[in-house]
Amino acid sequence: QKEVEQNSGPLSVPEGAIASLNCTYSDRGSQSFFWYRQYSGKSPELIMSIYSNGDKEDGRFTAQLNKASQYVSLLIRDSQPSDSATYLCAVKGNQGGKLIFGQGTELSVKP
Amino acid sequence: KAGVTQTPRYLIKTRGQQVTLSCSPISGHRSVSWYQQTPGQGLQFLFEYFSETQRNKGNFPGRFSGRQFSNSRSEMNVSTLELGDSALYLCASSAAGGFIDTQYFGPGTRLTVL
């Protein structure tokens, strides 16, 4: 079992729709969770971080965390073609700066 | 603030050679982590340095090494290069590397081993 798992996609949604990206993790000691976006040929850029159970909203993005189910998700409302990228889920435990990444979900937003 | 910078951006080496990559963190950040990204394995953690000490290490062979200087700049070295070392090498910095600290990535160094 991989430590952090994501659906590889590609996930295709029409412009204006809600995109839902999911991630599960295996280490119950994980303490913080991050969503990064990576455009082709570029480096990852942070979208959201979440540490407590529940929802966290930032503009069109909502991160959801359920530690009991070891599940974290990212919702993108009013999806735009510019949101087309690979979305990486990353999990951090108590080992300092070590981030464990999922394989990423490729999102395609069609005009 | 200036972001994380990495040099060089592109490198082409041949098998058996060694290579040194450099990373300058965001000003004030003391933790630097290195990652390798390949299409097959994704993003994998190499190691983390904090206050000139290696604090964490991933599952990579000893050919991969690093260091951090007193100004928090970091270098990683790969000796005896193999074809499989071709990858995007990413450096990320954070304030102190704690569990709530966010890591910010540099643009990466694209290494090609021929």
Coordinates of N, CA and C in Angstrom, one line a residue:
Chain A
Q1 N 0.8 -1.2 0.0 CA 0.0 0.0 0.0 C 0.9 1.3 0.0
K2 N 0.6 2.2 -0.9 CA 1.3 3.4 -1.0 C 1.0 4.3 0.2
E3 N 1.9 5.1 0.7 CA 1.7 5.9 1.8 C 0.6 7.0 1.6
V4 N 0.7 7.6 0.4 CA -0.3 8.6 0.0 C -0.8 8.2 -1.4
E5 N -2.1 8.1 -1.5 CA -2.7 7.6 -2.8 C -3.7 8.6 -3.3
Q6 N -3.6 8.8 -4.6 CA -4.5 9.7 -5.3 C -5.0 9.0 -6.6
N7 N -6.2 9.3 -7.1 CA -6.6 8.9 -8.4 C -5.7 9.6 -9.4
S8 N -5.1 8.8 -10.3 CA -4.2 9.5 -11.3 C -4.9 10.3 -12.4
G9 N -6.2 10.0 -12.6 CA -6.9 10.7 -13.6 C -6.5 10.2 -15.0
P10 N -6.7 11.0 -16.0 CA -7.1 12.4 -15.9 C -8.5 12.6 -15.5
L11 N -8.8 13.7 -14.8 CA -10.1 14.1 -14.4 C -10.5 15.2 -15.3
S12 N -11.6 15.1 -16.0 CA -12.0 16.1 -17.0 C -13.3 16.7 -16.5
V13 N -13.4 18.0 -16.4 CA -14.6 18.7 -16.0 C -14.9 19.8 -17.0
P14 N -16.1 20.2 -17.2 CA -16.4 21.4 -18.0 C -16.1 22.7 -17.2
E15 N -15.8 23.7 -17.9 CA -15.6 25.0 -17.3 C -16.9 25.4 -16.5
G16 N -16.6 25.9 -15.3 CA -17.7 26.3 -14.4 C -18.1 25.3 -13.5
A17 N -17.7 24.0 -13.7 CA -18.1 22.9 -12.8 C -17.3 22.8 -11.6
I18 N -17.6 21.9 -10.7 CA -16.8 21.7 -9.5 C -15.9 20.5 -9.7
A19 N -14.7 20.6 -9.5 CA -13.7 19.5 -9.6 C -13.4 19.0 -8.2
S20 N -13.5 17.7 -8.0 CA -13.3 17.1 -6.7 C -12.1 16.1 -6.8
L21 N -11.1 16.4 -6.0 CA -9.8 15.7 -6.0 C -9.7 15.0 -4.6
N22 N -9.3 13.7 -4.7 CA -9.3 13.0 -3.4 C -7.9 12.4 -3.1
C23 N -7.7 12.1 -1.8 CA -6.4 11.6 -1.4 C -6.6 10.8 -0.1
T24 N -5.9 9.7 0.0 CA -5.9 8.9 1.2 C -4.5 8.7 1.6
Y25 N -4.3 8.5 3.0 CA -3.0 8.3 3.5 C -3.0 7.2 4.5
S26 N -1.8 6.6 4.7 CA -1.8 5.4 5.5 C -1.3 5.6 6.9
D27 N -0.5 6.7 7.2 CA 0.1 6.9 8.5 C -0.9 7.7 9.4
R28 N -1.4 7.1 10.4 CA -2.4 7.8 11.3 C -1.7 8.9 12.1
G29 N -0.4 8.9 12.1 CA 0.4 9.9 12.8 C 0.6 11.2 12.0
S30 N 0.1 11.2 10.8 CA 0.3 12.3 9.9 C -0.4 13.6 10.5
Q31 N 0.2 14.7 10.4 CA -0.2 15.9 11.2 C -0.7 17.0 10.3
S32 N -0.1 17.1 9.1 CA -0.4 18.2 8.3 C -0.5 17.8 6.8
F33 N -1.3 18.5 6.1 CA -1.7 18.1 4.7 C -1.7 19.2 3.8
F34 N -1.2 19.0 2.6 CA -1.0 20.1 1.7 C -1.5 19.7 0.3
W35 N -2.0 20.7 -0.4 CA -2.3 20.5 -1.8 C -1.5 21.4 -2.6
Y36 N -0.8 20.9 -3.6 CA 0.1 21.7 -4.5 C -0.5 21.5 -5.9
R37 N -0.3 22.5 -6.7 CA -0.6 22.5 -8.1 C 0.7 22.5 -8.9
Q38 N 0.8 21.7 -9.9 CA 2.0 21.7 -10.8 C 1.6 21.8 -12.2
Y39 N 1.9 22.8 -12.9 CA 1.8 22.9 -14.3 C 2.9 22.2 -15.0
S40 N 2.6 21.7 -16.2 CA 3.6 21.0 -17.0 C 4.9 21.8 -17.1
G41 N 6.0 21.2 -16.7 CA 7.3 21.8 -16.9 C 7.6 22.8 -15.8
K42 N 6.7 22.9 -14.8 CA 7.0 23.9 -13.7 C 7.1 23.1 -12.4
S43 N 7.4 23.9 -11.3 CA 7.6 23.3 -10.0 C 6.2 23.4 -9.3
P44 N 6.0 22.6 -8.2 CA 4.8 22.6 -7.5 C 4.6 24.0 -6.8
E45 N 3.4 24.5 -6.7 CA 3.1 25.7 -6.0 C 1.9 25.4 -5.0
L46 N 2.0 25.9 -3.8 CA 1.1 25.6 -2.8 C -0.3 26.2 -3.1
I47 N -1.4 25.4 -2.9 CA -2.7 25.9 -3.0 C -3.3 26.0 -1.6
M48 N -3.3 25.0 -0.8 CA -3.9 25.0 0.5 C -3.1 24.1 1.4
S49 N -3.2 24.4 2.7 CA -2.7 23.6 3.8 C -3.9 23.4 4.8
I50 N -3.9 22.2 5.4 CA -5.0 22.0 6.4 C -4.4 21.1 7.5
Y51 N -4.8 21.4 8.7 CA -4.2 20.6 9.8 C -5.3 20.0 10.7
S52 N -6.5 20.6 10.7 CA -7.6 20.1 11.6 C -8.7 19.5 10.8
N53 N -9.4 18.6 11.4 CA -10.6 18.0 10.8 C -11.6 19.1 10.4
G54 N -12.2 18.9 9.2 CA -13.2 19.8 8.8 C -12.9 20.4 7.4
D55 N -13.5 21.6 7.2 CA -13.3 22.2 5.9 C -12.5 23.5 6.1
K56 N -11.7 23.8 5.0 CA -11.0 25.1 5.0 C -11.1 25.7 3.6
E57 N -11.6 26.9 3.6 CA -12.0 27.5 2.3 C -11.0 28.7 2.0
D58 N -10.6 28.8 0.7 CA -9.8 29.9 0.3 C -10.2 30.2 -1.1
G59 N -11.0 31.2 -1.3 CA -11.5 31.6 -2.6 C -12.3 30.5 -3.3
R60 N -11.9 30.0 -4.4 CA -12.6 28.9 -5.1 C -12.2 27.5 -4.6
F61 N -11.3 27.5 -3.7 CA -10.7 26.2 -3.2 C -11.2 25.9 -1.8
T62 N -11.6 24.6 -1.6 CA -12.0 24.1 -0.3 C -11.2 22.8 -0.1
A63 N -10.5 22.8 1.0 CA -9.8 21.5 1.4 C -10.7 20.9 2.6
Q64 N -10.8 19.6 2.5 CA -11.5 18.9 3.5 C -10.6 17.8 4.1
L65 N -10.7 17.7 5.4 CA -9.8 16.7 6.1 C -10.7 15.8 7.1
N66 N -10.5 14.5 7.0 CA -11.1 13.6 7.9 C -10.1 12.6 8.4
K67 N -9.5 12.9 9.6 CA -8.4 12.1 10.1 C -8.9 10.7 10.4
A68 N -10.1 10.5 10.9 CA -10.6 9.2 11.2 C -10.6 8.3 10.0
S69 N -11.0 8.8 8.9 CA -11.0 8.1 7.6 C -9.7 8.2 6.8
Q70 N -8.8 9.0 7.3 CA -7.5 9.2 6.7 C -7.7 9.6 5.3
Y71 N -8.4 10.7 5.1 CA -8.9 11.1 3.8 C -8.8 12.7 3.8
V72 N -8.3 13.2 2.7 CA -8.2 14.6 2.5 C -8.6 14.9 1.0
S73 N -9.4 15.9 0.8 CA -9.9 16.2 -0.5 C -9.7 17.7 -0.8
L74 N -9.8 18.0 -2.1 CA -9.8 19.4 -2.6 C -10.9 19.6 -3.5
L75 N -11.7 20.6 -3.3 CA -12.8 21.0 -4.2 C -12.4 22.3 -4.9
I76 N -12.6 22.3 -6.2 CA -12.4 23.6 -6.9 C -13.7 24.0 -7.5
R77 N -14.2 25.1 -7.1 CA -15.5 25.6 -7.6 C -15.3 26.5 -8.8
D78 N -16.3 26.5 -9.7 CA -16.2 27.4 -10.9 C -14.9 27.1 -11.6
S79 N -14.6 25.9 -11.9 CA -13.3 25.5 -12.5 C -13.1 26.3 -13.8
Q80 N -11.8 26.7 -14.0 CA -11.4 27.5 -15.2 C -10.4 26.7 -16.0
P81 N -10.3 26.9 -17.3 CA -9.2 26.2 -18.1 C -7.9 26.4 -17.5
S82 N -7.6 27.5 -16.8 CA -6.3 27.8 -16.2 C -6.1 26.9 -15.0
D83 N -7.1 26.2 -14.5 CA -6.9 25.3 -13.4 C -6.4 23.9 -13.9
S84 N -6.3 23.7 -15.2 CA -5.8 22.5 -15.8 C -4.3 22.3 -15.4
A85 N -4.1 21.3 -14.6 CA -2.7 21.0 -14.1 C -2.8 19.7 -13.4
T86 N -1.6 19.3 -12.8 CA -1.6 18.1 -11.9 C -1.7 18.6 -10.5
Y87 N -2.5 18.0 -9.7 CA -2.7 18.4 -8.3 C -2.1 17.3 -7.4
L88 N -1.2 17.7 -6.6 CA -0.4 16.8 -5.7 C -0.9 17.0 -4.3
C89 N -1.2 15.8 -3.7 CA -1.5 15.8 -2.3 C -0.2 15.4 -1.5
A90 N 0.1 16.1 -0.5 CA 1.3 15.9 0.3 C 1.0 15.8 1.8
V91 N 1.6 14.9 2.5 CA 1.3 14.7 3.9 C 2.6 14.8 4.7
K92 N 2.5 15.4 5.8 CA 3.7 15.5 6.7 C 3.4 14.9 8.0
G93 N 4.4 14.1 8.5 CA 4.2 13.5 9.9 C 4.9 14.3 10.9
N94 N 5.6 13.7 11.8 CA 6.3 14.4 12.8 C 7.8 14.3 12.5
Q95 N 8.2 14.1 11.3 CA 9.6 14.0 10.9 C 10.1 15.3 10.2
G96 N 10.0 16.4 10.9 CA 10.5 17.6 10.4 C 9.9 18.0 9.1
G97 N 10.8 18.2 8.1 CA 10.4 18.7 6.8 C 10.1 17.7 5.8
K98 N 9.9 16.4 6.1 CA 9.7 15.4 5.1 C 8.2 15.4 4.7
L99 N 8.0 15.7 3.4 CA 6.7 15.6 2.8 C 6.6 14.3 2.0
I100 N 5.5 13.6 2.1 CA 5.3 12.4 1.3 C 4.2 12.8 0.3
F101 N 4.5 12.6 -1.0 CA 3.5 13.0 -2.0 C 2.8 11.8 -2.6
G102 N 1.6 12.1 -3.0 CA 0.9 11.2 -3.9 C 1.4 11.3 -5.3
Q103 N 0.9 10.4 -6.2 CA 1.3 10.5 -7.6 C 0.7 11.6 -8.3
G104 N -0.3 12.3 -7.8 CA -0.9 13.4 -8.5 C -2.1 13.0 -9.3
T105 N -3.0 14.0 -9.4 CA -4.2 13.8 -10.2 C -4.2 14.9 -11.3
E106 N -4.2 14.4 -12.6 CA -4.2 15.4 -13.7 C -5.6 15.9 -13.9
L107 N -5.8 17.2 -13.8 CA -7.1 17.8 -14.0 C -7.1 18.5 -15.4
S108 N -8.2 18.3 -16.1 CA -8.4 19.0 -17.4 C -9.7 19.7 -17.3
V109 N -9.7 21.0 -17.5 CA -11.0 21.8 -17.5 C -11.2 22.2 -19.0
K110 N -12.3 21.7 -19.5 CA -12.7 22.0 -20.9 C -13.5 23.2 -21.1
P111 N -13.2 24.2 -21.9 CA -14.0 25.4 -22.2 C -15.3 25.0 -22.7
Chain B
K1 N 9.6 39.2 -0.9 CA 10.8 38.4 -0.7 C 11.0 37.6 -2.0
A2 N 12.3 37.4 -2.3 CA 12.6 36.5 -3.4 C 12.3 35.1 -3.0
G3 N 12.0 34.3 -4.1 CA 11.6 32.9 -3.9 C 12.8 32.1 -3.8
V4 N 12.6 30.8 -3.8 CA 13.7 29.8 -3.7 C 14.4 29.8 -5.1
T5 N 15.7 29.8 -5.1 CA 16.4 29.8 -6.4 C 17.2 28.5 -6.4
Q6 N 17.3 28.0 -7.6 CA 18.1 26.8 -7.9 C 19.0 27.0 -9.1
T7 N 20.2 26.5 -9.0 CA 21.2 26.6 -10.1 C 21.9 25.3 -10.2
P8 N 22.3 24.9 -11.4 CA 21.8 25.4 -12.7 C 20.4 24.9 -12.9
R9 N 19.7 25.5 -13.9 CA 18.4 25.0 -14.3 C 18.4 23.7 -15.1
Y10 N 19.4 23.6 -15.9 CA 19.5 22.4 -16.7 C 20.9 21.9 -16.7
L11 N 21.1 20.6 -16.7 CA 22.4 19.9 -16.7 C 22.3 18.7 -17.6
I12 N 23.3 18.5 -18.4 CA 23.5 17.2 -19.1 C 24.8 16.6 -18.7
K13 N 24.8 15.4 -18.2 CA 26.0 14.7 -17.8 C 26.0 13.3 -18.4
T14 N 27.1 12.6 -18.3 CA 27.2 11.3 -18.7 C 27.4 10.3 -17.6
R15 N 27.1 9.1 -17.8 CA 27.2 8.1 -16.7 C 28.6 8.1 -16.1
G16 N 28.6 7.9 -14.8 CA 29.8 7.9 -14.1 C 30.3 9.2 -13.6
Q17 N 29.8 10.3 -14.1 CA 30.2 11.6 -13.7 C 29.5 11.9 -12.4
Q18 N 29.9 13.0 -11.8 CA 29.2 13.5 -10.6 C 28.7 14.9 -10.9
V19 N 27.7 15.3 -10.0 CA 27.1 16.6 -10.3 C 26.8 17.2 -8.9
T20 N 26.8 18.6 -8.9 CA 26.5 19.3 -7.7 C 25.4 20.3 -8.0
L21 N 24.3 20.3 -7.3 CA 23.2 21.2 -7.5 C 23.1 22.2 -6.3
S22 N 22.7 23.4 -6.6 CA 22.7 24.4 -5.5 C 21.3 25.0 -5.3
C23 N 21.0 25.3 -4.1 CA 19.7 25.9 -3.7 C 19.8 27.0 -2.7
S24 N 19.2 28.1 -3.0 CA 19.2 29.2 -2.1 C 17.8 29.4 -1.6
P25 N 17.5 29.2 -0.3 CA 16.2 29.3 0.3 C 15.7 30.7 0.3
I26 N 14.4 30.8 0.6 CA 13.8 32.1 0.9 C 14.5 32.8 2.1
S27 N 14.7 34.0 2.1 CA 15.4 34.7 3.2 C 14.7 34.5 4.5
G28 N 15.5 34.0 5.5 CA 14.9 33.7 6.8 C 14.5 32.3 7.0
H29 N 14.4 31.5 5.9 CA 14.1 30.1 6.0 C 15.4 29.3 6.4
R30 N 15.2 28.4 7.3 CA 16.4 27.6 7.8 C 16.3 26.2 7.4
S31 N 15.2 25.7 6.9 CA 15.0 24.3 6.5 C 15.0 24.2 5.0
V32 N 15.8 23.3 4.5 CA 15.9 23.1 3.1 C 15.7 21.6 2.9
S33 N 14.7 21.2 2.0 CA 14.5 19.8 1.7 C 14.7 19.6 0.2
W34 N 15.2 18.4 -0.2 CA 15.4 18.1 -1.6 C 14.5 16.9 -2.0
Y35 N 14.0 17.0 -3.2 CA 13.1 16.0 -3.8 C 13.6 15.6 -5.2
Q36 N 13.3 14.4 -5.6 CA 13.5 14.0 -6.9 C 12.2 13.7 -7.6
Q37 N 12.0 14.2 -8.8 CA 10.7 13.9 -9.4 C 10.9 13.2 -10.8
T38 N 10.4 12.1 -10.9 CA 10.4 11.3 -12.2 C 9.0 10.9 -12.6
P39 N 8.8 10.7 -13.9 CA 7.4 10.3 -14.3 C 7.0 9.0 -13.7
G40 N 7.9 8.1 -13.5 CA 7.5 6.8 -12.9 C 7.3 6.8 -11.4
Q41 N 8.1 7.5 -10.7 CA 8.1 7.4 -9.2 C 7.5 8.7 -8.6
G42 N 7.2 9.7 -9.4 CA 6.6 10.9 -8.8 C 7.7 11.7 -8.0
L43 N 7.2 12.4 -7.0 CA 8.0 13.2 -6.1 C 8.5 12.4 -4.9
Q44 N 9.8 12.2 -4.8 CA 10.3 11.5 -3.7 C 11.3 12.3 -2.9
F45 N 11.2 12.2 -1.6 CA 12.0 12.9 -0.6 C 13.4 12.4 -0.6
L46 N 14.3 13.3 -0.7 CA 15.8 12.9 -0.7 C 16.3 13.1 0.7
F47 N 16.3 14.3 1.2 CA 16.8 14.7 2.5 C 16.4 16.1 2.9
E48 N 16.5 16.4 4.2 CA 16.2 17.7 4.7 C 17.4 18.2 5.6
Y49 N 17.7 19.4 5.4 CA 18.8 20.0 6.2 C 18.2 21.2 7.0
F50 N 18.6 21.3 8.3 CA 18.2 22.3 9.2 C 19.4 22.7 10.0
S51 N 19.7 24.0 10.0 CA 20.8 24.5 10.8 C 22.1 23.7 10.5
E52 N 22.3 23.5 9.3 CA 23.6 22.8 8.8 C 23.6 21.3 9.1
T53 N 22.5 20.8 9.6 CA 22.5 19.3 10.0 C 21.5 18.6 9.2
Q54 N 21.8 17.4 8.7 CA 20.8 16.6 8.1 C 19.8 16.1 9.1
R55 N 18.6 16.4 8.9 CA 17.6 16.0 9.9 C 16.7 14.8 9.5
N56 N 16.6 14.7 8.2 CA 15.8 13.5 7.7 C 16.5 13.0 6.4
K57 N 16.3 11.8 6.1 CA 16.9 11.2 4.9 C 15.9 10.2 4.3
G58 N 15.7 10.3 3.0 CA 14.8 9.4 2.3 C 15.6 8.1 1.9
N59 N 14.9 7.2 1.2 CA 15.5 5.9 0.8 C 16.2 6.0 -0.5
F60 N 17.3 6.7 -0.5 CA 18.1 6.8 -1.7 C 19.5 6.3 -1.3
P61 N 20.3 5.8 -2.4 CA 21.6 5.3 -2.1 C 22.6 6.4 -1.6
G62 N 23.7 6.0 -1.1 CA 24.7 6.9 -0.5 C 25.3 7.8 -1.6
R63 N 25.1 7.5 -2.9 CA 25.6 8.3 -3.9 C 25.0 9.7 -3.9
F64 N 23.8 9.8 -3.2 CA 23.1 11.1 -3.1 C 23.5 11.7 -1.7
S65 N 24.1 12.8 -1.7 CA 24.5 13.5 -0.5 C 24.2 15.0 -0.5
G66 N 24.2 15.6 0.6 CA 24.0 17.0 0.6 C 24.7 17.7 1.7
R67 N 24.6 19.0 1.8 CA 25.1 19.8 2.9 C 24.4 21.1 2.9
Q68 N 24.5 21.8 4.1 CA 23.9 23.1 4.2 C 24.9 24.0 4.8
F69 N 24.9 25.2 4.4 CA 25.9 26.2 4.9 C 25.3 27.1 5.9
S70 N 26.1 27.9 6.6 CA 25.6 28.7 7.7 C 24.6 29.7 7.2
N71 N 24.6 30.1 5.9 CA 23.6 31.1 5.4 C 22.4 30.3 4.9
S72 N 22.2 29.1 5.2 CA 21.1 28.2 4.9 C 21.1 27.7 3.5
R73 N 22.0 28.2 2.6 CA 22.1 27.7 1.3 C 22.5 26.2 1.3
S74 N 22.0 25.5 0.4 CA 22.2 24.0 0.4 C 22.7 23.5 -1.0
E75 N 23.5 22.5 -0.9 CA 23.9 21.8 -2.1 C 23.6 20.3 -2.0
M76 N 23.3 19.7 -3.1 CA 23.2 18.3 -3.1 C 24.2 17.7 -4.2
N77 N 24.7 16.6 -4.0 CA 25.7 16.0 -4.9 C 25.3 14.6 -5.2
V78 N 25.4 14.3 -6.5 CA 25.2 12.9 -6.9 C 26.5 12.4 -7.5
S79 N 27.0 11.3 -7.0 CA 28.2 10.8 -7.6 C 27.9 9.6 -8.4
T80 N 28.9 9.2 -9.3 CA 28.7 8.1 -10.1 C 27.3 8.0 -10.8
L81 N 27.0 9.0 -11.5 CA 25.7 9.1 -12.1 C 25.3 7.9 -12.9
E82 N 24.0 7.5 -12.8 CA 23.4 6.4 -13.5 C 22.3 7.0 -14.4
L83 N 21.9 6.3 -15.4 CA 20.8 6.7 -16.3 C 19.6 7.0 -15.6
G84 N 19.3 6.2 -14.6 CA 18.1 6.4 -13.8 C 18.1 7.6 -12.9
D85 N 19.2 8.3 -12.8 CA 19.2 9.6 -12.0 C 18.7 10.8 -12.8
S86 N 18.4 10.5 -14.1 CA 17.7 11.6 -14.9 C 16.4 12.0 -14.2
A87 N 16.2 13.2 -13.9 CA 15.0 13.6 -13.1 C 15.0 15.1 -13.0
L88 N 13.9 15.6 -12.5 CA 13.8 17.0 -12.0 C 14.1 17.0 -10.5
Y89 N 15.1 17.8 -10.1 CA 15.5 17.8 -8.7 C 15.0 19.2 -8.2
L90 N 14.2 19.0 -7.1 CA 13.5 20.2 -6.6 C 14.0 20.4 -5.1
C91 N 14.2 21.7 -4.9 CA 14.5 22.1 -3.5 C 13.3 22.9 -3.0
A92 N 13.1 22.7 -1.7 CA 12.0 23.4 -1.0 C 12.5 24.0 0.3
S93 N 12.1 25.2 0.6 CA 12.5 25.8 1.9 C 11.3 26.1 2.7
S94 N 11.5 26.0 4.0 CA 10.5 26.4 5.0 C 11.2 27.1 6.2
A95 N 10.3 27.8 7.0 CA 10.9 28.5 8.1 C 11.7 27.7 9.0
A96 N 11.1 26.6 9.5 CA 11.8 25.8 10.5 C 11.6 24.3 10.3
G97 N 10.8 24.0 9.3 CA 10.6 22.5 9.0 C 9.6 21.9 10.0
G98 N 8.9 22.6 10.8 CA 7.9 22.1 11.7 C 6.7 21.5 10.9
F99 N 5.8 20.8 11.6 CA 4.7 20.2 10.9 C 3.7 21.2 10.3
I100 N 3.7 22.4 10.8 CA 2.8 23.4 10.3 C 3.4 24.3 9.2
D101 N 4.8 24.1 9.1 CA 5.5 24.9 8.1 C 5.2 24.5 6.7
T102 N 5.0 25.5 5.9 CA 4.8 25.3 4.5 C 6.1 25.3 3.7
Q103 N 6.2 24.3 2.8 CA 7.4 24.3 2.0 C 7.1 25.0 0.7
Y104 N 8.1 25.8 0.3 CA 8.0 26.5 -1.0 C 9.1 26.0 -1.9
F105 N 8.7 25.6 -3.1 CA 9.6 25.0 -4.0 C 10.3 26.0 -5.0
G106 N 11.5 25.6 -5.3 CA 12.2 26.4 -6.3 C 11.8 25.8 -7.7
P107 N 12.4 26.4 -8.8 CA 12.0 26.0 -10.1 C 12.6 24.7 -10.5
G108 N 13.5 24.2 -9.8 CA 14.1 22.8 -10.1 C 15.3 22.9 -11.0
T109 N 16.0 21.8 -10.9 CA 17.2 21.6 -11.9 C 16.8 20.3 -12.6
R110 N 16.8 20.4 -14.0 CA 16.5 19.3 -14.8 C 17.8 18.6 -15.2
L111 N 18.0 17.4 -14.7 CA 19.3 16.7 -14.9 C 19.0 15.6 -15.9
T112 N 19.8 15.5 -16.9 CA 19.8 14.5 -17.9 C 21.1 13.7 -17.9
V113 N 21.0 12.4 -17.7 CA 22.2 11.6 -17.7 C 22.2 10.7 -19.0
L114 N 23.3 10.9 -19.8 CA 23.4 10.2 -21.1 C 24.4 9.0 -20.9

